[in-house]
Amino acid sequence: MSEPTSRTWVWRFDTPPESIWRILADTARFNEAAELPKQDIDETPRSDGSVVYRARARLGPFTLRWEEKPVNWVHAQWFEHCRYFEGSPFEYLCARLRLMPEGAGCRCEYTAEVSPRNWLGRTMLRAGFLSQVGRTFAPLAKSAGDCALGRRDTPFDCKPPRLAPGARARVGELAEKIEATPHGHGLAAALGDYVLERQEVDLWSIRPLALARQWRVPERHAIELCLQAVKEGLLGLRWDLLCPRCQVAKASALALDQLPSGAHCPTCNIDYTREYSDNVELAFHPAHAIRAIESGEYCLFGPISTPHIKLQLTLAPQQSRALEVELAPGLYRARTLEPGPEQSFEWRGEGFPRVSVEDGEVAIGPPDEAGMVRLENRTQTSLTVIVEERAWARDALTAKRVFSLQAFRDLFDEDVLRPGDHVEVDHVSIMFTDLKGSTALYERVGDPQAYALVREHFAILGKAVRQHNGAIVKTIGDAIMASFDNPLDAFECALEIQDDFDAYNRTSAREPAIIKVGLHAGRCLSVTLNNRLDYYGTAANKAARLQGQSEGGDIVMSPEFAADPAIAARVSSLDPREEQVALKGFDAPVRFVRIPEVSLDRDRRGRA
């Protein structure tokens, strides 16, 4: 084997390392922009639980095959990526990127190292192989710097995508149809441009929460937009089952009733189960009639592909390394890329704890000096040690959240679980309301007038629930059951309902509409009843029973709901009363919190 050859390029940026890292460490996006070929990946587990990653790609007349080594990196500082080729002119190719603060900006050193295998490899190097790498990457680095400064919306320029015939005209027509519904929010044209112009890596999984952050719009607006775009034919949807370690989808289905109860992640070599609250994601992609996205990977490993992983390093047997780190205090988990033990811990910002891997154990030890972390592999095999944030993928639109969105229930009422199937959903906020005295109302004013009032009352409730990111699960006579992913949304919806009906009663010529409200949060079973997604269990039953304790014009809630940190202060400001009552279906008397009508009236006048 010949001596390796390397070349280093230096780029300077006017922004700090963090802003450049999120662009240049996005290796899949970078490789696509550099027009590198897509890869087919084979992941083969070994008997010890580790995985061998082999890839192949077509480059001109050649088919390249190589073993892909896990990328080493420290967040916002450096990464190292090596490929070992089979039957190629090169033995290996390693790319290393390092960012160093420099004044108000940073200095970037990018190094490519190649080891030729034979005369052809040496000839390619003499012919300027590395110089061509520099000519390709230099304009991409400039684009990255401009994007970090806000001078351009996208990091890189890419070759025009292949679109279906007539796609551009069709997208314009679909955008008009979407805007003709309540769910366009003036965003349909932007979504159409996104589908037509963005890189493929942006379109494999279109995440509405990421769009909302990018466009600076409410999350509900972006979600409703994407749901309506599926109905009109601009987007398709799928349900992804994300691996709890790498947080990448390893199983997918077009409908909930086709989603498996578990999957195997070949990258992490683990089996995992379906959790609707955490790892079942509703993701979107361009409709095939607009833009077909071909299969394949631009990069298997990459720091931005798994942004929750802040440090990843392969250590030889008995190896120890100390690394500089700049991490925010918070909850972390230490583990290995290979299947094995893991350890969660909270870091408060003093000195980052030492991470030691021994046979069957990950130990969290005393810290090294400030700004350093020491990783130790005390086993007899090579291991890739990982330190990651415990936060789940922030842009994943989970099934739990989708179930509690009115637009989803309105547009996809057929997308339900298998008959007889059920799933446990963690901590859904449930609201029950009822129209007080509705039976006497029908007798007093007659069916036509009473029915008209009931219809108006449902319209007011529906508007409030939707605007607070909730969904009406079902109506029961003159009552509704609504669900919310967030207790704050549920509580603010209850306040708005009482505000809206106060205004309605002061301006309407009809009989006063007095609303009873009950709130509770807890674990529920999501089931299919009467061809719709419904909630069943103690939490739903308790919310219904609490609504029965409402006197009308007030709000009744469980003590657990009232104590939620997001609403506790607001509840306390409304002079709540604690009460206790025997409820059907509960063995012991049940405590609850009532916000009296007089308190809501006083608060309403104070906000007027």
PDB file of C-alpha atoms in Angstrom, residues 158-176 188-199 203 233-234 287-292:
ATOM      1  CA  CYS A 158     -28.594  22.175  -6.393  1.00  0.00           C
ATOM      2  CA  LYS A 159     -29.303  20.999  -9.888  1.00  0.00           C
ATOM      3  CA  PRO A 160     -32.988  21.323 -10.851  1.00  0.00           C
ATOM      4  CA  PRO A 161     -35.028  18.343  -9.656  1.00  0.00           C
ATOM      5  CA  ARG A 162     -36.774  15.899 -11.933  1.00  0.00           C
ATOM      6  CA  LEU A 163     -40.477  16.671 -11.787  1.00  0.00           C
ATOM      7  CA  ALA A 164     -43.477  14.793 -13.105  1.00  0.00           C
ATOM      8  CA  PRO A 165     -44.844  16.193 -16.409  1.00  0.00           C
ATOM      9  CA  GLY A 166     -47.032  19.236 -15.758  1.00  0.00           C
ATOM     10  CA  ALA A 167     -46.027  19.320 -12.079  1.00  0.00           C
ATOM     11  CA  ARG A 168     -45.513  23.082 -11.811  1.00  0.00           C
ATOM     12  CA  ALA A 169     -48.921  23.934 -13.271  1.00  0.00           C
ATOM     13  CA  ARG A 170     -50.537  21.247 -11.144  1.00  0.00           C
ATOM     14  CA  VAL A 171     -48.933  22.599  -7.964  1.00  0.00           C
ATOM     15  CA  GLY A 172     -50.361  26.055  -8.668  1.00  0.00           C
ATOM     16  CA  GLU A 173     -53.856  24.633  -9.046  1.00  0.00           C
ATOM     17  CA  LEU A 174     -53.519  22.542  -5.880  1.00  0.00           C
ATOM     18  CA  ALA A 175     -52.306  25.560  -3.890  1.00  0.00           C
ATOM     19  CA  GLU A 176     -55.482  27.432  -4.885  1.00  0.00           C
ATOM     20  CA  ALA A 188     -50.016  26.784   0.281  1.00  0.00           C
ATOM     21  CA  ALA A 189     -47.871  28.573  -2.320  1.00  0.00           C
ATOM     22  CA  ALA A 190     -44.842  28.371  -0.022  1.00  0.00           C
ATOM     23  CA  LEU A 191     -45.425  24.648   0.458  1.00  0.00           C
ATOM     24  CA  GLY A 192     -45.706  24.203  -3.304  1.00  0.00           C
ATOM     25  CA  ASP A 193     -42.375  25.969  -3.837  1.00  0.00           C
ATOM     26  CA  TYR A 194     -40.835  23.852  -1.080  1.00  0.00           C
ATOM     27  CA  VAL A 195     -41.875  20.637  -2.828  1.00  0.00           C
ATOM     28  CA  LEU A 196     -40.689  21.851  -6.225  1.00  0.00           C
ATOM     29  CA  GLU A 197     -37.363  23.403  -5.289  1.00  0.00           C
ATOM     30  CA  ARG A 198     -35.881  21.906  -2.125  1.00  0.00           C
ATOM     31  CA  GLN A 199     -33.185  19.251  -1.924  1.00  0.00           C
ATOM     32  CA  LEU A 203     -38.375  15.952   1.229  1.00  0.00           C
ATOM     33  CA  GLY A 233     -52.865  15.527  -3.773  1.00  0.00           C
ATOM     34  CA  LEU A 234     -49.824  17.759  -3.232  1.00  0.00           C
ATOM     35  CA  ALA A 287     -47.015  13.122  -4.002  1.00  0.00           C
ATOM     36  CA  HIS A 288     -45.530  10.916  -6.719  1.00  0.00           C
ATOM     37  CA  ALA A 289     -47.593  12.758  -9.321  1.00  0.00           C
ATOM     38  CA  ILE A 290     -45.646  15.907  -8.423  1.00  0.00           C
ATOM     39  CA  ARG A 291     -42.120  14.774  -7.615  1.00  0.00           C
ATOM     40  CA  ALA A 292     -40.980  11.199  -7.087  1.00  0.00           C
TER      41      ALA A 292
END
